Coordinates of C-alpha atoms in Angstrom, one line a residue:
M1085 CA 0.0 0.0 0.0
T1086 CA 1.5 3.3 -1.1
E1087 CA 1.2 6.6 0.8
L1088 CA -0.9 9.1 -1.1
S1089 CA 1.8 11.8 -1.0
R1090 CA 4.1 9.4 -2.9
I1091 CA 1.7 8.9 -5.9
R1092 CA 1.5 11.0 -9.0
N1093 CA -1.1 10.3 -11.7
F1094 CA -0.6 12.1 -15.0
S1095 CA -1.3 11.9 -18.7
I1096 CA 0.7 13.0 -21.7
V1097 CA -1.2 15.2 -24.1
A1098 CA -0.1 16.7 -27.5
H1099 CA -0.9 17.1 -31.1
I1100 CA -0.2 14.1 -33.5
D1101 CA 3.6 13.4 -34.0
H1102 CA 4.8 15.8 -31.3
G1103 CA 6.5 12.9 -29.4
K1104 CA 4.1 11.6 -26.7
S1105 CA 4.9 7.9 -27.2
T1106 CA 8.6 8.6 -27.5
L1107 CA 8.6 10.6 -24.2
A1108 CA 6.7 7.7 -22.6
D1109 CA 9.4 5.3 -23.9
R1110 CA 12.2 7.4 -22.4
L1111 CA 10.4 7.7 -19.0
I1112 CA 10.0 3.9 -18.9
Q1113 CA 13.6 3.3 -20.0
L1114 CA 15.2 5.8 -17.6
T1115 CA 13.4 4.4 -14.6
G1116 CA 14.2 0.8 -15.5
T1117 CA 10.5 -0.2 -15.6
V1118 CA 11.3 -2.5 -18.6
A1119 CA 14.5 -4.5 -19.0
E1120 CA 16.8 -3.1 -21.7
R1121 CA 16.5 -6.2 -23.8
D1122 CA 12.7 -6.0 -23.9
M1123 CA 12.7 -2.3 -24.8
Q1124 CA 11.4 -1.2 -28.2
A1125 CA 10.1 2.0 -29.8
Q1126 CA 6.5 2.8 -29.0
I1127 CA 6.5 0.2 -26.3
L1128 CA 3.0 1.1 -25.2
D1129 CA 1.4 0.8 -28.7
S1130 CA 0.6 -2.8 -29.0
M1131 CA -1.4 -2.9 -32.3
D1132 CA 0.4 -3.4 -35.7
I1133 CA -1.5 -0.4 -37.2
E1134 CA -0.4 1.9 -34.4
R1135 CA 3.2 1.0 -35.1
E1136 CA 3.0 1.3 -38.8
R1137 CA 1.2 4.6 -38.9
G1138 CA 3.1 5.9 -35.9
I1139 CA -0.2 6.9 -34.1
T1140 CA -1.7 6.0 -30.8
I1141 CA -5.2 4.7 -31.0
K1142 CA -5.9 3.4 -27.5
A1143 CA -4.9 5.2 -24.3
N1144 CA -2.3 3.0 -22.6
T1145 CA -1.4 2.9 -18.9
V1146 CA 1.9 2.1 -17.2
R1147 CA 3.1 2.2 -13.5
I1148 CA 6.6 3.6 -13.0
E1149 CA 8.6 3.6 -9.8
Y1150 CA 11.0 6.6 -9.6
P1151 CA 13.6 7.3 -6.8
A1152 CA 13.5 11.1 -6.7
R1153 CA 16.3 13.5 -5.7
D1154 CA 14.7 14.1 -2.3
G1155 CA 15.4 10.4 -1.3
H1156 CA 11.9 9.1 -1.6
T1157 CA 10.6 6.6 -4.1
Y1158 CA 7.5 7.7 -6.0
I1159 CA 4.9 5.7 -7.9
L1160 CA 4.0 7.4 -11.2
N1161 CA 0.9 6.3 -13.1
L1162 CA 1.2 7.4 -16.7
I1163 CA -1.6 7.4 -19.3
D1164 CA -0.3 7.9 -22.9
T1165 CA -3.3 9.3 -24.8
P1166 CA -4.0 9.5 -28.6
G1167 CA -3.4 12.8 -30.4
H1168 CA -5.9 12.5 -33.3
V1169 CA -9.2 14.3 -33.2
D1170 CA -11.2 11.1 -33.8
F1171 CA -10.0 9.6 -30.5
A1172 CA -10.7 12.7 -28.4
Y1173 CA -13.2 10.5 -26.4
E1174 CA -10.3 8.3 -25.3
V1175 CA -8.4 11.5 -24.1
S1176 CA -11.4 12.9 -22.2
R1177 CA -11.8 9.6 -20.4
S1178 CA -8.2 9.3 -19.4
M1179 CA -8.2 12.9 -18.1
Q1180 CA -10.9 12.0 -15.5
A1181 CA -8.6 9.4 -13.9
V1182 CA -5.6 11.6 -13.3
E1183 CA -4.7 14.9 -11.6
G1184 CA -2.1 16.4 -13.9
S1185 CA -0.9 16.6 -17.5
L1186 CA 2.4 16.9 -19.4
L1187 CA 1.7 19.2 -22.3
V1188 CA 4.1 18.2 -25.0
V1189 CA 4.7 20.8 -27.8
D1190 CA 7.1 20.4 -30.7
A1191 CA 9.7 23.2 -30.4
S1192 CA 10.0 23.4 -34.2
Q1193 CA 6.2 23.4 -35.1
G1194 CA 4.7 25.1 -32.1
V1195 CA 1.1 24.9 -30.9
E1196 CA -1.3 23.0 -33.2
A1197 CA -5.1 22.6 -33.3
Q1198 CA -5.1 19.3 -31.5
T1199 CA -2.8 20.7 -28.8
L1200 CA -5.5 23.2 -28.0
A1201 CA -8.3 20.7 -28.0
N1202 CA -6.5 18.3 -25.7
V1203 CA -5.1 21.0 -23.3
Y1204 CA -8.6 22.5 -23.0
Q1205 CA -9.9 19.1 -21.9
A1206 CA -7.1 19.0 -19.3
I1207 CA -8.1 22.4 -18.0
D1208 CA -11.8 21.4 -17.9
A1209 CA -10.7 18.4 -15.7
D1210 CA -8.9 20.8 -13.3
H1211 CA -5.4 19.5 -14.1
E1212 CA -2.1 21.0 -13.1
I1213 CA -0.3 21.3 -16.5
V1214 CA 3.5 21.1 -17.0
P1215 CA 4.6 22.4 -20.5
V1216 CA 7.3 20.3 -22.1
L1217 CA 9.1 21.5 -25.3
N1218 CA 10.2 18.5 -27.3
K1219 CA 12.6 18.1 -30.3
I1220 CA 14.9 20.8 -28.9
D1221 CA 17.9 19.2 -30.7
L1222 CA 16.4 20.0 -34.2
P1223 CA 18.1 22.8 -36.1
A1224 CA 14.6 24.4 -36.7
A1225 CA 13.7 24.4 -33.0
E1226 CA 12.7 27.9 -31.6
P1227 CA 12.0 27.3 -27.9
D1228 CA 11.5 31.0 -27.0
R1229 CA 9.0 31.6 -29.8
V1230 CA 7.1 28.5 -28.8
K1231 CA 7.0 29.5 -25.1
E1232 CA 5.5 32.8 -26.2
Q1233 CA 3.0 31.0 -28.4
I1234 CA 1.9 28.7 -25.5
E1235 CA 1.3 31.8 -23.3
D1236 CA -0.5 33.7 -26.0
V1237 CA -2.7 31.0 -27.5
I1238 CA -3.4 28.7 -24.5
G1239 CA -2.8 31.2 -21.7
I1240 CA -0.7 29.1 -19.3
D1241 CA 2.7 30.2 -17.9
A1242 CA 5.5 28.6 -20.0
S1243 CA 8.5 30.3 -18.3
Q1244 CA 9.2 27.1 -16.4
A1245 CA 8.7 24.8 -19.4
V1246 CA 11.1 21.8 -19.5
E1247 CA 13.2 21.6 -22.7
I1248 CA 13.9 18.1 -23.8
S1249 CA 14.7 15.8 -26.7
A1250 CA 12.7 12.6 -26.3
K1251 CA 14.6 10.9 -29.0
T1252 CA 18.1 11.4 -27.5
G1253 CA 17.0 11.4 -23.9
L1254 CA 18.1 15.0 -23.2
G1255 CA 16.3 16.6 -20.3
I1256 CA 14.2 13.5 -19.3
P1257 CA 15.5 13.5 -15.6
E1258 CA 14.1 17.1 -15.3
V1259 CA 10.7 15.9 -16.6
L1260 CA 10.6 13.2 -13.9
E1261 CA 11.5 15.8 -11.2
A1262 CA 8.9 18.2 -12.6
I1263 CA 6.3 15.5 -12.3
V1264 CA 7.2 14.8 -8.7
T1265 CA 7.5 18.5 -7.6
R1266 CA 4.9 20.3 -9.7
L1267 CA 2.0 17.9 -10.1
P1268 CA -0.3 17.4 -7.1
A1269 CA -0.7 14.1 -5.2
P1270 CA -4.1 12.4 -5.3
K1271 CA -6.7 12.7 -2.5
G1272 CA -8.6 9.9 -1.0
D1273 CA -9.8 8.2 2.2
R1274 CA -8.5 4.6 2.9
D1275 CA -11.2 3.8 5.5
A1276 CA -14.2 4.9 3.4
P1277 CA -16.3 2.4 1.4
L1278 CA -14.7 1.4 -1.9
K1279 CA -15.3 3.9 -4.7
A1280 CA -13.4 3.3 -8.0
M1281 CA -13.8 4.7 -11.4
L1282 CA -14.0 2.3 -14.4
V1283 CA -11.7 4.0 -16.9
D1284 CA -11.4 1.4 -19.7
S1285 CA -11.9 -2.3 -20.4
Y1286 CA -10.9 -4.7 -23.2
Y1287 CA -11.4 -8.3 -24.0
D1288 CA -8.6 -10.9 -23.4
P1289 CA -9.3 -14.4 -24.9
Y1290 CA -7.9 -16.1 -21.8
L1291 CA -8.9 -13.9 -18.9
G1292 CA -12.3 -12.5 -20.2
V1293 CA -12.8 -8.8 -19.7
V1294 CA -9.8 -6.9 -18.2
V1295 CA -11.1 -3.8 -16.4
L1296 CA -8.9 -0.8 -15.8
I1297 CA -9.9 1.2 -12.6
R1298 CA -8.8 4.3 -10.7
V1299 CA -9.4 3.9 -6.9
I1300 CA -10.8 7.1 -5.4
D1301 CA -11.6 6.0 -1.8
G1302 CA -11.3 2.7 0.1
M1303 CA -9.4 -0.5 -0.6
V1304 CA -9.9 -3.4 -3.0
K1305 CA -8.3 -6.9 -2.5
K1306 CA -8.2 -10.1 -4.5
G1307 CA -11.2 -12.2 -3.8
D1308 CA -13.5 -9.2 -2.9
R1309 CA -17.1 -9.3 -4.2
I1310 CA -17.7 -6.1 -6.1
R1311 CA -20.7 -4.4 -7.7
M1312 CA -21.0 -2.1 -10.7
M1313 CA -23.4 0.7 -9.6
R1314 CA -24.8 1.6 -13.1
T1315 CA -25.2 -1.9 -14.7
G1316 CA -25.9 -3.6 -11.3
G1317 CA -23.7 -6.6 -12.1
S1318 CA -21.8 -8.2 -9.2
Y1319 CA -18.6 -10.2 -9.6
Q1320 CA -15.8 -11.8 -7.6
I1321 CA -12.3 -10.5 -8.3
D1322 CA -10.0 -13.2 -9.6
R1323 CA -6.9 -11.2 -10.4
L1324 CA -5.8 -7.8 -9.3
G1325 CA -2.7 -6.1 -10.7
V1326 CA -0.9 -3.2 -12.3
F1327 CA 0.6 -2.6 -15.8
K1328 CA 4.3 -2.4 -15.9
P1329 CA 3.6 -2.4 -19.1
A1330 CA 3.2 -6.2 -18.8
M1331 CA 0.5 -7.4 -16.3
Q1332 CA 1.9 -7.8 -12.7
D1333 CA -0.3 -9.2 -9.9
I1334 CA -0.6 -7.2 -6.7
A1335 CA -2.3 -7.9 -3.4
E1336 CA -4.4 -4.8 -3.0
L1337 CA -5.1 -1.4 -4.5
G1338 CA -5.6 1.7 -2.3
P1339 CA -6.8 5.3 -2.9
G1340 CA -5.1 7.2 -5.7
E1341 CA -3.8 4.0 -7.4
I1342 CA -4.5 2.8 -11.0
G1343 CA -4.7 -0.9 -11.7
Y1344 CA -6.8 -3.6 -13.3
F1345 CA -8.9 -6.6 -12.3
T1346 CA -10.5 -9.6 -14.0
A1347 CA -13.6 -11.2 -12.6
Q1348 CA -14.8 -13.7 -15.3
I1349 CA -16.8 -11.0 -17.0
K1350 CA -17.8 -12.3 -20.5
L1351 CA -18.8 -9.1 -22.3
V1352 CA -17.2 -5.7 -22.5
R1353 CA -20.8 -4.3 -22.8
D1354 CA -21.3 -5.3 -19.1
T1355 CA -18.5 -2.9 -18.1
R1356 CA -19.7 0.6 -18.9
V1357 CA -16.9 3.1 -19.1
G1358 CA -17.4 5.8 -16.3
D1359 CA -19.2 3.3 -14.1
T1360 CA -18.5 3.3 -10.3
V1361 CA -17.1 0.1 -8.8
T1362 CA -17.9 -0.6 -5.1
H1363 CA -18.1 -3.5 -2.6
E1364 CA -21.2 -5.5 -2.8
K1365 CA -21.7 -5.5 1.1
R1366 CA -20.5 -2.0 2.0
Q1367 CA -21.5 0.3 -0.9
C1368 CA -20.5 3.9 -1.3
E1369 CA -23.4 6.3 -1.1
T1370 CA -23.2 8.3 -4.3
P1371 CA -21.8 7.0 -7.6
L1372 CA -19.3 9.1 -9.6
P1373 CA -20.9 11.3 -12.3
G1374 CA -19.5 9.1 -15.1
F1375 CA -18.6 10.2 -18.7
K1376 CA -20.8 11.2 -21.6
P1377 CA -21.2 8.1 -23.8
S1378 CA -19.3 8.3 -27.1
V1379 CA -21.5 9.2 -30.1
P1380 CA -20.8 7.8 -33.6
V1381 CA -20.5 10.6 -36.1
V1382 CA -19.8 8.9 -39.4
F1383 CA -21.7 5.9 -40.8
C1384 CA -20.8 3.6 -43.7
G1385 CA -21.7 0.1 -44.9
L1386 CA -19.2 -2.7 -44.8
F1387 CA -19.8 -5.5 -47.2
P1388 CA -17.7 -8.6 -48.0
V1389 CA -16.4 -8.8 -51.6
D1390 CA -17.2 -12.5 -51.6
T1391 CA -20.8 -13.0 -50.2
N1392 CA -19.8 -16.3 -48.8
D1393 CA -17.6 -14.4 -46.3
F1394 CA -20.6 -12.9 -44.6
E1395 CA -20.5 -15.2 -41.5
D1396 CA -16.8 -14.6 -41.1
L1397 CA -17.4 -10.8 -41.2
R1398 CA -20.2 -11.1 -38.6
D1399 CA -17.8 -13.0 -36.2
A1400 CA -15.0 -10.5 -36.9
I1401 CA -17.2 -7.4 -36.2
E1402 CA -18.5 -9.0 -32.9
K1403 CA -14.9 -9.7 -31.7
L1404 CA -13.8 -6.1 -32.7
A1405 CA -16.8 -4.6 -30.9
L1406 CA -15.6 -6.4 -27.7
N1407 CA -12.5 -4.2 -27.7
D1408 CA -13.9 -1.0 -29.0
A1409 CA -17.0 0.2 -27.3
S1410 CA -17.3 3.3 -29.5
F1411 CA -17.8 1.3 -32.7
T1412 CA -21.4 0.3 -33.4
S1413 CA -22.9 -2.0 -36.1
E1414 CA -26.2 -3.3 -37.3
M1415 CA -27.1 -5.6 -40.2
E1416 CA -28.2 -4.2 -43.6
T1417 CA -28.8 -5.5 -47.1
S1418 CA -28.1 -3.9 -50.4
A1419 CA -29.5 -4.9 -53.8
A1420 CA -26.0 -4.3 -55.4
L1421 CA -23.8 -5.6 -52.6
G1422 CA -25.8 -8.3 -50.8
F1423 CA -25.6 -8.7 -47.0
G1424 CA -23.4 -6.5 -44.8
F1425 CA -23.3 -4.2 -41.8
R1426 CA -24.1 -0.5 -41.3
C1427 CA -21.3 0.7 -38.9
G1428 CA -20.9 3.8 -36.9
F1429 CA -17.5 5.5 -36.2
L1430 CA -16.1 8.4 -34.4
G1431 CA -14.5 9.8 -37.5
L1432 CA -12.8 8.9 -40.8
L1433 CA -9.5 7.8 -39.2
H1434 CA -11.5 5.5 -36.9
L1435 CA -13.3 4.1 -40.0
E1436 CA -10.0 3.4 -41.7
V1437 CA -8.4 1.8 -38.7
I1438 CA -11.4 -0.5 -38.1
R1439 CA -11.5 -1.5 -41.8
D1440 CA -7.7 -2.2 -41.8
R1441 CA -8.1 -4.3 -38.7
L1442 CA -10.9 -6.3 -40.2
E1443 CA -9.0 -6.9 -43.4
R1444 CA -5.8 -7.8 -41.6
E1445 CA -6.7 -9.6 -38.5
Y1446 CA -9.6 -11.6 -39.9
D1447 CA -8.4 -11.8 -43.6
I1448 CA -11.7 -10.5 -45.2
D1449 CA -11.8 -8.4 -48.3
L1450 CA -14.3 -5.5 -47.8
I1451 CA -16.2 -3.0 -49.8
T1452 CA -16.9 0.3 -48.0
T1453 CA -19.9 2.4 -49.1
A1454 CA -19.9 6.2 -49.2
P1455 CA -19.5 7.5 -45.6
S1456 CA -22.6 9.4 -44.5
V1457 CA -23.7 11.2 -41.3
I1458 CA -27.0 11.1 -39.3
Y1459 CA -29.7 13.4 -40.7
H1460 CA -32.8 14.4 -38.8
V1461 CA -35.8 14.1 -41.1
H1462 CA -38.9 16.0 -39.8
M1463 CA -42.1 14.6 -41.1
R1464 CA -45.3 16.5 -41.9
D1465 CA -47.1 14.8 -39.0
G1466 CA -44.6 16.3 -36.5
T1467 CA -42.5 13.2 -35.9
M1468 CA -38.7 13.1 -36.4
V1469 CA -36.8 10.2 -38.0
E1470 CA -33.0 9.7 -37.8
L1471 CA -31.7 8.8 -41.2
H1472 CA -28.5 6.8 -41.1
N1473 CA -28.5 5.5 -44.7
P1474 CA -29.5 7.7 -47.7
A1475 CA -31.1 4.6 -49.3
D1476 CA -33.8 4.6 -46.5
M1477 CA -35.0 8.1 -47.3
P1478 CA -38.8 8.3 -46.8
D1479 CA -41.1 9.6 -49.6
L1480 CA -40.6 13.3 -50.0
T1481 CA -44.4 14.0 -49.9
F1482 CA -44.4 13.2 -46.2
V1483 CA -41.2 15.1 -45.4
D1484 CA -41.5 18.7 -44.0
H1485 CA -37.7 19.5 -43.8
I1486 CA -34.3 17.9 -43.2
E1487 CA -31.7 18.9 -40.7
E1488 CA -28.0 18.1 -41.0
P1489 CA -25.3 18.0 -38.3
R1490 CA -22.9 21.0 -38.1
I1491 CA -19.4 21.2 -36.6
K1492 CA -17.2 23.9 -35.3
A1493 CA -13.9 23.5 -36.9
T1494 CA -10.7 25.1 -35.6
I1495 CA -7.9 25.4 -38.2
L1496 CA -4.4 26.6 -37.5
V1497 CA -2.5 27.5 -40.6
P1498 CA 0.6 29.5 -41.6
D1499 CA -0.1 32.9 -43.0
E1500 CA 0.7 32.2 -46.6
Y1501 CA -1.9 29.4 -47.0
L1502 CA -4.7 31.3 -45.3
G1503 CA -6.4 32.3 -48.6
D1504 CA -6.5 28.7 -49.9
V1505 CA -8.0 27.5 -46.6
L1506 CA -10.7 30.2 -46.6
K1507 CA -11.7 29.3 -50.2
L1508 CA -11.8 25.6 -49.3
C1509 CA -14.1 26.2 -46.3
Q1510 CA -16.4 28.5 -48.4
D1511 CA -16.6 25.9 -51.1
R1512 CA -17.8 23.4 -48.4
R1513 CA -20.7 25.7 -47.4
G1514 CA -18.8 27.0 -44.3
E1515 CA -19.6 30.1 -42.3
Q1516 CA -16.6 32.0 -40.8
L1517 CA -17.0 32.5 -37.1
D1518 CA -13.6 33.9 -36.1
L1519 CA -10.1 34.7 -37.4
T1520 CA -7.2 35.5 -35.0
Y1521 CA -3.4 35.6 -35.3
A1522 CA -0.9 33.9 -33.0
G1523 CA 2.5 35.0 -34.3
Q1524 CA 3.0 34.0 -37.9
R1525 CA 0.0 31.7 -37.9
A1526 CA -3.7 32.3 -38.3
M1527 CA -6.4 30.5 -36.3
V1528 CA -9.6 30.2 -38.3
V1529 CA -12.9 29.0 -36.7
Y1530 CA -15.6 27.8 -39.1
D1531 CA -19.1 26.5 -38.8
L1532 CA -19.2 23.6 -41.4
P1533 CA -21.7 20.9 -42.4
L1534 CA -20.3 17.6 -41.3
N1535 CA -21.3 15.7 -44.5
E1536 CA -19.0 18.1 -46.5
V1537 CA -16.1 17.2 -44.1
V1538 CA -16.4 13.4 -44.0
F1539 CA -15.6 12.9 -47.7
D1540 CA -12.1 14.3 -48.2
F1541 CA -11.9 17.6 -46.4
Y1542 CA -8.9 16.6 -44.3
D1543 CA -7.0 15.4 -47.4
R1544 CA -7.8 18.5 -49.4
L1545 CA -6.8 20.7 -46.4
K1546 CA -3.5 19.0 -46.1
S1547 CA -2.8 19.3 -49.9
V1548 CA -3.6 23.0 -50.2
T1549 CA -1.4 23.9 -47.2
K1550 CA 1.4 21.4 -48.0
G1551 CA 0.7 19.6 -44.8
Y1552 CA 1.1 22.6 -42.5
A1553 CA -2.5 23.1 -41.4
S1554 CA -3.9 21.4 -38.3
F1555 CA -7.5 20.7 -37.9
D1556 CA -9.8 19.9 -35.0
Y1557 CA -13.6 19.9 -34.7
Q1558 CA -16.5 19.4 -32.3
M1559 CA -20.2 18.8 -32.9
I1560 CA -22.4 21.9 -32.3
G1561 CA -25.9 20.6 -33.3
Y1562 CA -28.3 20.3 -36.2
R1563 CA -29.5 22.9 -38.6
E1564 CA -32.1 22.9 -41.4
D1565 CA -30.9 23.1 -45.0
Y1566 CA -32.0 22.3 -48.5
L1567 CA -30.8 18.7 -48.8
V1568 CA -31.8 16.1 -51.4
K1569 CA -31.2 12.4 -52.0
M1570 CA -29.2 11.8 -55.2
S1571 CA -29.6 8.4 -56.7
I1572 CA -27.4 6.8 -59.3
L1573 CA -29.1 4.8 -62.0
V1574 CA -27.2 2.3 -64.2
N1575 CA -29.2 1.0 -67.1
D1576 CA -32.4 2.5 -65.4
E1577 CA -31.7 0.4 -62.2
P1578 CA -31.0 2.4 -59.0
V1579 CA -27.7 1.4 -57.4
D1580 CA -28.4 1.9 -53.7
A1581 CA -24.8 1.6 -52.6
L1582 CA -24.0 4.9 -54.5
S1583 CA -27.0 7.0 -53.3
M1584 CA -26.0 10.0 -51.2
M1585 CA -27.5 13.1 -49.5
V1586 CA -26.3 16.3 -51.1
H1587 CA -27.1 20.0 -51.0
R1588 CA -29.5 21.0 -53.8
D1589 CA -27.1 23.7 -55.1
R1590 CA -24.2 21.2 -55.3
A1591 CA -26.2 18.3 -56.7
E1592 CA -25.5 18.9 -60.4
G1593 CA -21.8 19.2 -60.0
R1594 CA -21.5 16.2 -57.7
G1595 CA -23.8 14.1 -60.0
R1596 CA -21.8 15.0 -63.1
Q1597 CA -18.5 14.0 -61.4
L1598 CA -19.9 10.7 -60.3
V1599 CA -21.4 9.6 -63.6
E1600 CA -18.2 10.6 -65.5
K1601 CA -16.2 8.5 -63.1
L1602 CA -18.5 5.5 -63.4
K1603 CA -18.3 5.7 -67.2
E1604 CA -14.6 5.1 -67.0
L1605 CA -15.0 2.4 -64.3
I1606 CA -17.8 0.2 -65.7
P1607 CA -16.6 -2.1 -68.5
R1608 CA -18.4 -1.9 -71.9
H1609 CA -21.2 -4.4 -72.6
M1610 CA -22.8 -5.7 -75.8
F1611 CA -25.5 -3.0 -75.5
K1612 CA -25.6 0.7 -74.7
I1613 CA -25.7 1.6 -71.0
P1614 CA -27.1 4.9 -69.7
I1615 CA -25.6 6.1 -66.4
Q1616 CA -27.7 8.7 -64.7
A1617 CA -27.7 10.8 -61.6
A1618 CA -31.3 11.7 -60.5
I1619 CA -33.1 13.6 -57.7
G1620 CA -36.4 11.9 -57.3
G1621 CA -37.7 11.4 -60.9
R1622 CA -35.6 14.2 -62.4
V1623 CA -32.3 13.3 -64.1
I1624 CA -29.6 15.9 -63.4
A1625 CA -26.6 14.3 -65.2
R1626 CA -26.2 11.6 -67.8
E1627 CA -23.4 9.7 -69.6
T1628 CA -23.9 6.9 -72.1
L1629 CA -21.5 4.0 -72.2
S1630 CA -21.3 2.9 -75.9
A1631 CA -21.8 -0.8 -76.9
M1632 CA -19.2 -3.2 -78.0
R1633 CA -20.1 -4.2 -81.6
K1634 CA -19.2 -6.8 -84.1
D1635 CA -18.6 -5.6 -87.6
V1636 CA -21.5 -7.5 -89.3
T1637 CA -21.0 -5.7 -92.7
A1638 CA -17.4 -7.1 -93.1
K1639 CA -18.6 -9.9 -95.5
C1640 CA -20.3 -7.4 -97.8
Y1641 CA -18.1 -6.7 -100.8
G1642 CA -19.8 -4.3 -103.1
G1643 CA -23.5 -4.7 -104.0
D1644 CA -26.5 -2.6 -103.1
A1645 CA -26.6 -0.5 -99.9
T1646 CA -29.8 -2.2 -98.9
R1647 CA -27.8 -5.4 -98.2
K1648 CA -25.7 -3.6 -95.6
R1649 CA -28.8 -1.9 -94.1
K1650 CA -30.5 -5.3 -93.8
L1651 CA -27.6 -6.8 -91.8
L1652 CA -27.3 -3.7 -89.5
D1653 CA -31.1 -3.7 -88.8
K1654 CA -30.8 -7.4 -87.9
Q1655 CA -28.0 -6.6 -85.4
K1656 CA -30.0 -3.7 -84.0
A1657 CA -33.0 -5.9 -83.3
G1658 CA -30.8 -8.4 -81.6
K1659 CA -29.2 -5.7 -79.5
K1660 CA -32.6 -4.3 -78.5
K1661 CA -33.7 -7.8 -77.3
M1662 CA -30.4 -8.0 -75.4
R1663 CA -31.0 -4.6 -73.8
Q1664 CA -34.3 -5.9 -72.4
F1665 CA -32.7 -8.8 -70.6
G1666 CA -29.3 -7.2 -70.2
K1667 CA -28.0 -7.1 -66.6
V1668 CA -25.0 -4.8 -66.1
E1669 CA -22.0 -6.2 -64.3
I1670 CA -20.5 -3.5 -62.1
P1671 CA -17.0 -4.5 -60.8
Q1672 CA -16.3 -4.1 -57.0
S1673 CA -13.4 -1.8 -57.7
A1674 CA -15.9 0.6 -59.4
F1675 CA -17.7 1.2 -56.1
I1676 CA -14.6 1.9 -54.2
N1677 CA -13.1 4.2 -56.8
A1678 CA -16.3 6.1 -57.5
L1679 CA -16.5 7.2 -53.9
K1680 CA -13.0 8.6 -53.9
M1681 CA -13.9 12.2 -54.7
D1682 CA -11.4 14.4 -56.5
S1683 CA -11.4 18.1 -56.1

């Protein structure tokens, strides 16, 4: 049992690629938490995708023992959080479990959009914040300018900021001392009834559900009967331990400590994040306030390329959902693609990560339909329907109006690219809310429709600013707009996988783009194929794919023109008949490529 004054709980927050995981590696290495032979880069990132892309997807915990310069040994509980906007939910959860944060800022790049978003979450959680300037060894590093920027943009004192290089290990001992001296110790009462916060949980095939908890008050021992206050389930603790980063068993956990337990829980759904864990016999009086549940923002259909793989896909999605509570799915069928699932994600990166994991870990080839968002369809009789899939759009005679989700986007961009960014946001039906300057960089705040962002906004933003812009967003609610469902017809048959909701003013342009692209992607058949984009019964764009033809007049050498005419008419009659029965084969690659929108 550790004294409260000897515990420090903190998280590392930063923008993508500012060196969170590298700093965590150095802290673990310097304190000897992991043996030198087991050490590897990004030691806390366990997934292949995290290592390949160099991003953190899941927040990871580790317990470090540090003998400080004052002669005492401290227990440091570190939570390494993701930096990407799609995983902001992971960050907000981790913040509630700790008392302080290390704010890591790249000394060559300065404050970015996600730095702001994450540091504001830390301030909301009443954290003590220690600024850390990383990559100080780079020739482009400007520590004094970045300190000013931190003070101007975020408004926290950066005069005592620790200057480090996480890659070379320069300044890491000062970081450890700053954690011990500048971050507060947790508070808690040992003798009170057990009150612990459920921070995270994941599924282990051998142990069942592993539950990560932060003890606020009381004690928990192996063999205790515990109760989840929100879900009402009660369990007996089999294993109690801490992450060092490997699991290590421990006899008891006291106030202020972070650890895990297993209790033969079969489903991750039974362990609601933010729930309060207490003893079954001696319960605490009031549960903790908990977290807001995560809300999926982007929806798309996932279909197996080979329809025989449907059962495998179902199993794979069930297993993935065990580990990722923010991913939702339900079955759907499509005339073009067969059986599949309609899945909800926190953002486009989340969608990509889940798709990659399904394809890799379970070896299934997938087709992804156009990403869409949830629309609120208000009917004439006063009811409101949530529309997840544009193919399910009700008949327009019963619809009064449609509302779309809007976001507040914060973009930080160097001065010289500001014009391009403003034009891009205006093109996407954005409304400017604010424009301020922090040194050489502009901070633009826009109100944007989410469905304009989910396609390729992030990629376009990166390309017009040569990768220098940083982007962060939050949902701000729904607003009515003139939206219509655009259907794509191939040979007069609607292809439901390509239907999408668009703004009426943009429908012609988007429709023309899509039909031109499909004309290139669909192979030619023996008959003419019209490809049309339509709103209701009105066609707004059309391309015709010409037929492959045999030269039937080749055997005519000379003679009257009527002989040629006769042969051509015969061919025409045959083609007409073919057209009636003709079914168009659309290759799977056409679906995927048609949805990759160009500028």
